[in-house]
Amino acid sequence: MRSNGFNRLAIPMLVGAGVVFAQTAPLPDRSVNINLPNDSPVSLVSMANQSSATPRGAATVLDLHIGFTLRNDRSNRIHGVMLRVVSQEATLGGKGSVTYPSLNVGPGETFLVRIDMQLVRPTQVSDGHMAQVDLDGVIYQDLSFYGPDRLHSKRYLTACELEAQRDREYFKKVLAQGGKAALSKEMLQSASRQQQKDGAPLNVRVVRSGPVVTNAALPPEHPEQFAFVRFPDAPVDPIEGSAQISGNEARTPRIDVMNKSGKPVKYVELGWVLSDASGKQSIAASLPSAERDLYIAPGKKASVLQETTLRLFSGNGQPANVQKMTGYVSQVEFTDGKIWVPNRQNLENLRQVVAPSMEEQRLSQMYVNKGLDALIEELKKF
Amino acid sequence: MKHPNQSTLALFAGGDLGYFARWKTERHLANCDLCGAEVASFEAIREISTDLAEVPEVSWSGLEAEMKANIRLGLVAGECVRMADAPLRERRLFTGFRAAVALASIVTLVVTGVVLQTPAPLMADDHMVVQGIDNGIEVGGRGSAFRLMNTGATNVTFSVGAQGSMGARYVDPKTGYITINNVYAE
């Protein structure tokens, strides 16, 4: 009898243990912690958690899917939010951000933000927080800002908002001047461009430092000069620049720029388009100025450089040799906090390689999914 | 008294010991009845073996028939004896503790197989690497990865920051909001 009883217990326990060990296990709500300051302009209304942990080989994959419903507790309309997401495990060292530009959240209204992330770690799942979500910045309709700004969310959200305003104004103008037919045509052209662009994007790996050893499989490194697209109204002009090229690697880009405006500049970001030999595949990179205390007085020059290596791959994973590099000024921040972004005319020549703004993408998708009337209603809200 | 071992006595009985060993054994046997009896039994066996070797004519076919008959008889007798018991093949092979041990071994084997079969996590470079992956972007290295996913999104635009970051932007199919994910290698 004792033996039979032991069988009845031991077998299900062992089978159950095997099943649990090999399959996904749900993670509790406390897996992700959201941290809002005491004076935060948004408050947490509710949280939905669908997180789980799955053993995969010697590692554990943590799938964190959290939805936060936040409420705007200020009297100003929120137009953008950036959340900073960090892994709680020091050895993992992961850091990311989730940004929601082009919002239009009125006082007392709520909005949903979703964090979909994965942590792959060689260790077992420990109890407690896996990830921490912090509010890094909130931008309002009038471009005023709140937040600790650890990820430079003020500059980022402001630039996004300026681009969104630029594109909304453009489409409003098209509607006013050409009517519904003209707006519809613009939206179709935009959607078509986005589809074409997605046809052959290059994949890229970014390595923070340069190569440790020389790769014998790569041809000898040589400096490759940038071709520049200059904008007449840009406050900063690129003068000359190059990067070290070797096969599919582009390393240590450096571009000299000159401040041609009447105000001192504290940040410059250049667009960097890398194309393969055929010119059909490309990737758009940004090259921000590295110095924290950059200061370019009116009429003066400075260098924008980064100690990184980009490795390009085609869609099928084969290395794609870098053949051509194009640079243009994509963002400038003055010492007074004002930000400049290119206008739509400036970007006309780069349409083939540079994606449209997020706002244009959102509006064209709205047109495709909900129709012209819904798009017009959306434009009227801003 | 120390007695010679069995092999020495057997060799003595067969006359195969060397001179000195034979002399020593003879001296021992003169005073030890026990070993003498042992030697006598070895000698008797030897004589029987000799007799067997001299068996003149054996009817092998008759011997075979007799052995088969004996085997059949044995099987029938065995069945008669086992009539009251359950048939042998219906008994459980693994019961009790042995079943638990067997199952635990199987589970361990399966789990080990699963662990070894699945590929190890990304180890792309010795450095921290940011890159696009299926449905997301990641920063990783040394067996760890931090990923922001864009599952379910279409029309995702990837961008690269030369300072060591990667971005993925898309319109969230669930909320309708523009979402921009960024991971940083620093």
CSV table of C-alpha atoms in Angstrom, one decimal, chain A:
chain,number,residue,atom,x,y,z
A,1,MET,CA,0.0,0.0,0.0
A,2,ARG,CA,2.8,2.4,0.9
A,3,SER,CA,4.5,1.7,-2.4
A,4,ASN,CA,1.3,2.4,-4.4
A,5,GLY,CA,0.7,5.6,-2.6
A,6,PHE,CA,4.2,6.7,-3.3
A,7,ASN,CA,3.6,6.0,-7.0
A,8,ARG,CA,0.5,8.0,-7.1
A,9,LEU,CA,2.3,11.1,-5.8
A,10,ALA,CA,5.8,10.7,-7.2
A,11,ILE,CA,4.9,10.2,-10.9
A,12,PRO,CA,2.6,13.3,-11.3
A,13,MET,CA,5.2,15.3,-9.3
A,14,LEU,CA,8.0,14.3,-11.5
A,15,VAL,CA,6.1,14.8,-14.7
A,16,GLY,CA,4.8,18.1,-13.5
A,17,ALA,CA,8.3,19.2,-12.6
A,18,GLY,CA,9.5,18.4,-16.0
A,19,VAL,CA,6.7,20.2,-17.7
A,20,VAL,CA,7.1,23.3,-15.5
A,21,PHE,CA,10.9,23.2,-16.1
A,22,ALA,CA,10.6,23.0,-19.8
A,23,GLN,CA,7.7,25.5,-20.4
A,24,THR,CA,6.7,29.1,-19.9
A,25,ALA,CA,5.9,30.3,-16.5
A,26,PRO,CA,4.0,33.5,-15.8
A,27,LEU,CA,5.7,36.4,-14.1
A,28,PRO,CA,4.0,38.4,-11.4
A,29,ASP,CA,3.1,42.1,-11.7
A,30,ARG,CA,6.1,43.1,-9.6
A,31,SER,CA,8.4,42.0,-12.4
A,32,VAL,CA,8.3,45.5,-13.9
A,33,ASN,CA,8.3,48.5,-11.6
A,34,ILE,CA,7.2,52.0,-12.9
A,35,ASN,CA,8.7,54.9,-11.1
A,36,LEU,CA,6.9,58.2,-11.3
A,37,PRO,CA,8.3,61.2,-9.4
A,38,ASN,CA,6.2,62.8,-6.7
A,39,ASP,CA,5.6,65.9,-8.9
A,40,SER,CA,5.0,63.8,-12.0
A,41,PRO,CA,2.5,65.4,-14.4
A,42,VAL,CA,1.1,61.9,-15.2
A,43,SER,CA,-0.2,59.3,-12.7
A,44,LEU,CA,-0.6,55.6,-13.0
A,45,VAL,CA,-4.2,54.5,-13.3
A,46,SER,CA,-3.9,50.8,-14.0
A,47,MET,CA,-1.5,48.2,-15.1
A,48,ALA,CA,-1.9,45.1,-17.2
A,49,ASN,CA,0.7,42.4,-17.1
A,50,GLN,CA,1.2,39.4,-19.4
A,51,SER,CA,4.8,38.6,-18.6
A,52,SER,CA,6.4,35.2,-18.6
A,53,ALA,CA,9.7,33.4,-18.3
A,54,THR,CA,10.9,30.7,-20.6
A,55,PRO,CA,14.0,28.6,-20.2
A,56,ARG,CA,15.9,28.5,-23.4
A,57,GLY,CA,19.1,26.5,-23.4
A,58,ALA,CA,21.3,27.5,-20.5
A,59,ALA,CA,19.6,30.9,-20.4
A,60,THR,CA,16.2,32.3,-19.4
A,61,VAL,CA,14.1,34.5,-21.6
A,62,LEU,CA,11.9,36.9,-19.8
A,63,ASP,CA,9.1,38.2,-21.9
A,64,LEU,CA,7.8,41.4,-20.3
A,65,HIS,CA,4.6,42.7,-21.7
A,66,ILE,CA,3.2,45.5,-19.5
A,67,GLY,CA,0.6,48.0,-20.3
A,68,PHE,CA,0.4,51.2,-18.2
A,69,THR,CA,-2.6,53.4,-18.3
A,70,LEU,CA,-1.5,56.9,-17.4
A,71,ARG,CA,-3.5,60.1,-16.8
A,72,ASN,CA,-2.5,63.6,-17.6
A,73,ASP,CA,-2.8,65.5,-14.3
A,74,ARG,CA,-1.8,68.9,-15.7
A,75,SER,CA,-3.8,71.5,-17.5
A,76,ASN,CA,-1.6,71.5,-20.6
A,77,ARG,CA,-2.1,69.0,-23.5
A,78,ILE,CA,0.6,66.3,-23.6
A,79,HIS,CA,2.2,65.8,-27.0
A,80,GLY,CA,4.9,63.3,-26.2
A,81,VAL,CA,6.3,61.1,-23.5
A,82,MET,CA,9.6,59.2,-23.2
A,83,LEU,CA,10.0,56.3,-20.8
A,84,ARG,CA,13.4,55.0,-19.8
A,85,VAL,CA,13.6,51.2,-19.4
A,86,VAL,CA,16.5,49.6,-17.7
A,87,SER,CA,17.2,46.0,-16.7
A,88,GLN,CA,17.5,45.6,-13.0
A,89,GLU,CA,20.4,43.2,-13.4
A,90,ALA,CA,23.7,45.0,-13.3
A,91,THR,CA,25.5,42.4,-15.3
A,92,LEU,CA,23.0,42.7,-18.2
A,93,GLY,CA,23.6,46.4,-18.6
A,94,GLY,CA,20.7,46.8,-20.9
A,95,LYS,CA,19.1,50.2,-21.3
A,96,GLY,CA,16.4,51.4,-23.6
A,97,SER,CA,13.7,53.9,-24.1
A,98,VAL,CA,10.1,53.8,-25.4
A,99,THR,CA,8.9,57.1,-26.8
A,100,TYR,CA,5.4,58.1,-27.7
A,101,PRO,CA,5.5,61.3,-29.8
A,102,SER,CA,2.5,62.9,-31.6
A,103,LEU,CA,0.2,62.3,-28.6
A,104,ASN,CA,-2.7,64.7,-28.0
A,105,VAL,CA,-3.8,64.0,-24.4
A,106,GLY,CA,-5.9,66.6,-22.8
A,107,PRO,CA,-6.1,67.4,-19.0
A,108,GLY,CA,-7.6,64.5,-17.1
A,109,GLU,CA,-7.5,62.2,-20.1
A,110,THR,CA,-5.8,58.8,-20.0
A,111,PHE,CA,-3.5,57.1,-22.5
A,112,LEU,CA,-2.0,53.7,-22.8
A,113,VAL,CA,1.7,53.0,-23.0
A,114,ARG,CA,3.0,49.5,-23.6
A,115,ILE,CA,6.4,48.1,-22.8
A,116,ASP,CA,7.2,44.9,-24.8
A,117,MET,CA,10.6,43.8,-24.0
A,118,GLN,CA,12.7,40.7,-23.6
A,119,LEU,CA,15.6,40.0,-21.3
A,120,VAL,CA,17.9,37.1,-22.1
A,121,ARG,CA,20.0,36.3,-19.1
A,122,PRO,CA,22.3,33.4,-18.3
A,123,THR,CA,21.0,33.1,-14.8
A,124,GLN,CA,17.9,31.7,-13.3
A,125,VAL,CA,14.9,33.9,-12.7
A,126,SER,CA,15.1,35.7,-9.4
A,127,ASP,CA,12.3,37.1,-7.5
A,128,GLY,CA,11.4,40.8,-7.6
A,129,HIS,CA,11.8,43.5,-10.3
A,130,MET,CA,13.2,42.5,-13.6
A,131,ALA,CA,13.0,45.9,-15.2
A,132,GLN,CA,12.5,49.4,-14.1
A,133,VAL,CA,10.5,52.0,-16.1
A,134,ASP,CA,11.1,55.6,-15.3
A,135,LEU,CA,9.5,58.7,-16.7
A,136,ASP,CA,12.3,60.5,-18.6
A,137,GLY,CA,10.3,63.4,-20.2
A,138,VAL,CA,7.0,64.8,-21.1
A,139,ILE,CA,6.5,67.5,-23.8
A,140,TYR,CA,3.5,69.7,-24.0
A,141,GLN,CA,1.6,71.4,-26.8
A,142,ASP,CA,3.5,74.6,-26.2
A,143,LEU,CA,6.9,72.8,-26.3
A,144,SER,CA,7.3,73.2,-22.5
A,145,PHE,CA,9.0,70.2,-20.9
A,146,TYR,CA,9.0,68.2,-17.7
A,147,GLY,CA,11.3,65.4,-16.7
A,148,PRO,CA,14.7,64.3,-15.5
A,149,ASP,CA,16.0,64.2,-19.1
A,150,ARG,CA,18.6,61.5,-18.5
A,151,LEU,CA,18.2,60.3,-22.1
A,152,HIS,CA,18.1,63.8,-23.6
A,153,SER,CA,14.3,63.4,-24.1
A,154,LYS,CA,13.8,67.1,-24.1
A,155,ARG,CA,15.8,67.5,-27.3
A,156,TYR,CA,14.4,64.3,-28.8
A,157,LEU,CA,10.7,65.0,-28.0
A,158,THR,CA,11.1,68.6,-29.1
A,159,ALA,CA,12.5,67.6,-32.5
A,160,CYS,CA,9.8,65.0,-32.9
A,161,GLU,CA,7.1,67.5,-32.1
A,162,LEU,CA,8.6,70.1,-34.5
A,163,GLU,CA,8.7,67.5,-37.3
A,164,ALA,CA,5.1,66.5,-36.5
A,165,GLN,CA,3.9,70.2,-36.5
A,166,ARG,CA,5.8,70.7,-39.7
A,167,ASP,CA,4.1,67.8,-41.4
A,168,ARG,CA,0.6,68.5,-40.0
A,169,GLU,CA,0.8,72.1,-41.2
A,170,TYR,CA,1.9,70.8,-44.6
A,171,PHE,CA,-1.0,68.5,-45.0
A,172,LYS,CA,-3.4,71.1,-43.7
A,173,LYS,CA,-2.1,73.4,-46.4
A,174,VAL,CA,-2.5,70.7,-49.0
A,175,LEU,CA,-6.1,70.2,-47.9
A,176,ALA,CA,-6.8,73.9,-47.9
A,177,GLN,CA,-5.3,74.6,-51.3
A,178,GLY,CA,-6.1,71.4,-53.2
A,179,GLY,CA,-9.1,69.9,-51.3
A,180,LYS,CA,-9.7,66.3,-50.4
A,181,ALA,CA,-8.4,65.0,-53.7
A,182,ALA,CA,-5.0,66.6,-53.2
A,183,LEU,CA,-4.7,65.4,-49.7
A,184,SER,CA,-5.7,61.9,-50.8
A,185,LYS,CA,-3.1,61.9,-53.5
A,186,GLU,CA,-0.4,63.1,-51.0
A,187,MET,CA,-1.3,60.3,-48.7
A,188,LEU,CA,-1.2,57.6,-51.4
A,189,GLN,CA,2.2,58.8,-52.5
A,190,SER,CA,3.5,58.8,-49.0
A,191,ALA,CA,2.2,55.3,-48.4
A,192,SER,CA,3.8,54.1,-51.6
A,193,ARG,CA,7.2,55.6,-50.7
A,194,GLN,CA,7.1,53.8,-47.4
A,195,GLN,CA,6.3,50.5,-49.0
A,196,GLN,CA,9.2,51.0,-51.5
A,197,LYS,CA,11.6,51.9,-48.8
A,198,ASP,CA,10.8,48.8,-46.8
A,199,GLY,CA,11.6,46.7,-49.8
A,200,ALA,CA,15.4,46.5,-49.3
A,201,PRO,CA,16.6,47.8,-46.0
A,202,LEU,CA,20.1,47.0,-44.9
A,203,ASN,CA,20.6,45.4,-41.5
A,204,VAL,CA,23.3,46.8,-39.4
A,205,ARG,CA,25.2,46.0,-36.2
A,206,VAL,CA,26.7,48.8,-34.2
A,207,VAL,CA,29.7,48.0,-32.1
A,208,ARG,CA,30.5,50.7,-29.6
A,209,SER,CA,34.3,50.4,-29.9
A,210,GLY,CA,36.5,49.7,-32.9
A,211,PRO,CA,37.6,46.2,-33.9
A,212,VAL,CA,39.9,44.6,-31.4
A,213,VAL,CA,41.8,42.5,-34.0
A,214,THR,CA,42.2,43.0,-37.7
A,215,ASN,CA,39.8,40.8,-39.7
A,216,ALA,CA,41.8,39.0,-42.3
A,217,ALA,CA,38.7,38.4,-44.4
A,218,LEU,CA,38.2,42.1,-44.9
A,219,PRO,CA,40.0,44.2,-47.5
A,220,PRO,CA,42.5,46.9,-46.2
A,221,GLU,CA,40.8,49.8,-44.5
A,222,HIS,CA,40.7,53.1,-46.4
A,223,PRO,CA,39.2,56.5,-45.8
A,224,GLU,CA,36.0,57.2,-47.7
A,225,GLN,CA,34.8,60.7,-48.2
A,226,PHE,CA,31.2,61.8,-47.5
A,227,ALA,CA,29.0,63.3,-50.2
A,228,PHE,CA,26.9,66.1,-48.6
A,229,VAL,CA,23.4,67.3,-49.2
A,230,ARG,CA,23.3,70.9,-48.0
A,231,PHE,CA,20.2,72.8,-47.0
A,232,PRO,CA,20.0,76.6,-47.7
A,233,ASP,CA,18.3,77.4,-44.5
A,234,ALA,CA,20.3,75.1,-42.2
A,235,PRO,CA,22.2,76.9,-39.4
A,236,VAL,CA,25.1,74.5,-39.7
A,237,ASP,CA,26.8,73.3,-42.9
A,238,PRO,CA,28.9,70.2,-43.3
A,239,ILE,CA,32.3,71.0,-44.8
A,240,GLU,CA,34.1,67.8,-45.2
A,241,GLY,CA,34.1,64.3,-43.6
A,242,SER,CA,35.2,60.8,-43.9
A,243,ALA,CA,35.0,57.3,-42.3
A,244,GLN,CA,37.3,54.3,-42.4
A,245,ILE,CA,35.8,51.7,-44.7
A,246,SER,CA,36.7,48.1,-45.0
A,247,GLY,CA,34.4,45.7,-46.7
A,248,ASN,CA,31.1,45.9,-44.9
A,249,GLU,CA,32.5,47.9,-42.0
A,250,ALA,CA,32.4,51.7,-41.6
A,251,ARG,CA,34.3,53.0,-38.7
A,252,THR,CA,35.0,56.2,-36.8
A,253,PRO,CA,33.0,58.7,-38.9
A,254,ARG,CA,34.2,62.3,-38.6
A,255,ILE,CA,32.5,65.3,-40.2
A,256,ASP,CA,33.6,68.9,-39.9
A,257,VAL,CA,30.8,71.4,-39.7
A,258,MET,CA,30.5,75.2,-39.6
A,259,ASN,CA,28.0,77.3,-37.7
A,260,LYS,CA,26.7,79.8,-40.3
A,261,SER,CA,23.9,81.1,-38.0
A,262,GLY,CA,24.1,84.1,-35.7
A,263,LYS,CA,23.6,82.0,-32.5
A,264,PRO,CA,25.9,79.6,-30.7
A,265,VAL,CA,25.2,75.9,-31.2
A,266,LYS,CA,25.5,73.2,-28.6
A,267,TYR,CA,24.4,70.1,-30.4
A,268,VAL,CA,24.6,68.9,-34.0
A,269,GLU,CA,23.2,65.7,-35.5
A,270,LEU,CA,24.0,64.6,-39.0
A,271,GLY,CA,22.1,62.1,-41.0
A,272,TRP,CA,24.4,59.4,-42.4
A,273,VAL,CA,23.1,57.3,-45.3
A,274,LEU,CA,25.2,54.2,-46.1
A,275,SER,CA,24.6,52.5,-49.4
A,276,ASP,CA,25.8,49.3,-51.0
A,277,ALA,CA,27.4,48.9,-54.4
A,278,SER,CA,24.1,48.7,-56.2
A,279,GLY,CA,22.8,51.7,-54.5
A,280,LYS,CA,19.5,49.9,-54.0
A,281,GLN,CA,20.1,49.0,-50.4
A,282,SER,CA,20.8,51.6,-47.7
A,283,ILE,CA,20.5,52.4,-44.0
A,284,ALA,CA,20.0,55.7,-42.4
A,285,ALA,CA,22.1,56.4,-39.4
A,286,SER,CA,22.4,59.4,-37.2
A,287,LEU,CA,25.7,60.9,-36.2
A,288,PRO,CA,25.3,63.0,-33.1
A,289,SER,CA,28.0,65.2,-31.8
A,290,ALA,CA,29.8,63.4,-29.0
A,291,GLU,CA,31.0,66.2,-26.8
A,292,ARG,CA,28.8,67.0,-23.9
A,293,ASP,CA,30.1,70.6,-23.8
A,294,LEU,CA,30.1,71.2,-27.5
A,295,TYR,CA,30.0,74.9,-28.3
A,296,ILE,CA,30.2,76.3,-31.8
A,297,ALA,CA,30.2,80.0,-31.9
A,298,PRO,CA,28.7,81.7,-35.0
A,299,GLY,CA,31.1,81.4,-37.9
A,300,LYS,CA,33.2,78.8,-36.2
A,301,LYS,CA,34.0,75.2,-37.1
A,302,ALA,CA,33.9,72.0,-35.1
A,303,SER,CA,34.1,68.3,-35.7
A,304,VAL,CA,31.4,65.7,-35.2
A,305,LEU,CA,32.8,62.3,-34.6
A,306,GLN,CA,32.1,58.9,-33.0
A,307,GLU,CA,34.2,55.9,-32.1
A,308,THR,CA,31.9,53.3,-33.4
A,309,THR,CA,31.9,50.6,-36.1
A,310,LEU,CA,28.9,49.9,-38.2
A,311,ARG,CA,28.7,46.5,-39.9
A,312,LEU,CA,26.2,46.2,-42.8
A,313,PHE,CA,24.4,43.1,-43.9
A,314,SER,CA,21.8,42.6,-46.6
A,315,GLY,CA,18.4,41.1,-45.9
A,316,ASN,CA,19.7,37.5,-46.3
A,317,GLY,CA,22.5,38.1,-43.7
A,318,GLN,CA,25.3,38.4,-46.2
A,319,PRO,CA,27.8,41.2,-45.6
A,320,ALA,CA,27.0,44.3,-47.8
A,321,ASN,CA,30.0,46.3,-48.7
A,322,VAL,CA,29.8,50.0,-48.0
A,323,GLN,CA,30.1,51.8,-51.3
A,324,LYS,CA,28.7,55.3,-50.8
A,325,MET,CA,28.1,57.6,-47.8
A,326,THR,CA,25.9,60.7,-47.8
A,327,GLY,CA,25.7,63.2,-45.0
A,328,TYR,CA,23.3,66.0,-44.2
A,329,VAL,CA,22.5,68.1,-41.1
A,330,SER,CA,19.4,66.6,-39.5
A,331,GLN,CA,19.2,68.5,-36.2
A,332,VAL,CA,20.7,71.5,-34.5
A,333,GLU,CA,20.2,72.7,-31.0
A,334,PHE,CA,21.2,76.2,-30.0
A,335,THR,CA,22.5,77.2,-26.6
A,336,ASP,CA,19.2,78.9,-25.9
A,337,GLY,CA,17.4,75.5,-26.2
A,338,LYS,CA,15.8,76.2,-29.6
A,339,ILE,CA,15.9,73.4,-32.0
A,340,TRP,CA,16.2,73.4,-35.8
A,341,VAL,CA,15.0,70.5,-38.1
A,342,PRO,CA,15.0,70.4,-41.9
A,343,ASN,CA,11.9,71.5,-43.7
A,344,ARG,CA,10.1,69.2,-46.2
A,345,GLN,CA,11.6,70.9,-49.2
A,346,ASN,CA,15.1,70.2,-47.8
A,347,LEU,CA,14.3,66.6,-47.4
A,348,GLU,CA,12.9,66.2,-50.9
A,349,ASN,CA,16.2,65.1,-52.4
A,350,LEU,CA,16.6,62.5,-49.7
A,351,ARG,CA,13.2,60.9,-50.0
A,352,GLN,CA,14.6,57.7,-51.6
A,353,VAL,CA,16.8,57.0,-48.6
A,354,VAL,CA,15.3,58.8,-45.6
A,355,ALA,CA,12.1,57.6,-44.1
A,356,PRO,CA,9.2,60.1,-43.7
A,357,SER,CA,8.6,61.6,-40.3
A,358,MET,CA,6.7,59.5,-37.8
A,359,GLU,CA,3.8,61.9,-38.0
A,360,GLU,CA,3.6,61.5,-41.7
A,361,GLN,CA,3.7,57.7,-41.3
A,362,ARG,CA,1.0,57.8,-38.7
A,363,LEU,CA,-1.3,60.0,-40.8
A,364,SER,CA,-0.8,58.0,-43.9
A,365,GLN,CA,-1.6,54.8,-42.0
A,366,MET,CA,-4.7,56.4,-40.6
A,367,TYR,CA,-5.7,57.4,-44.1
A,368,VAL,CA,-5.2,53.8,-45.3
A,369,ASN,CA,-7.0,52.2,-42.4
A,370,LYS,CA,-9.7,54.7,-41.6
A,371,GLY,CA,-10.2,56.8,-44.6
A,372,LEU,CA,-9.9,60.4,-45.7
A,373,ASP,CA,-12.6,61.8,-43.4
A,374,ALA,CA,-10.9,60.3,-40.3
A,375,LEU,CA,-7.6,61.8,-41.4
A,376,ILE,CA,-9.2,65.3,-41.8
A,377,GLU,CA,-10.8,65.0,-38.4
A,378,GLU,CA,-7.4,64.1,-36.9
A,379,LEU,CA,-5.7,67.1,-38.5
A,380,LYS,CA,-8.4,69.4,-37.1
A,381,LYS,CA,-7.6,68.2,-33.5
A,382,PHE,CA,-4.2,69.9,-33.6
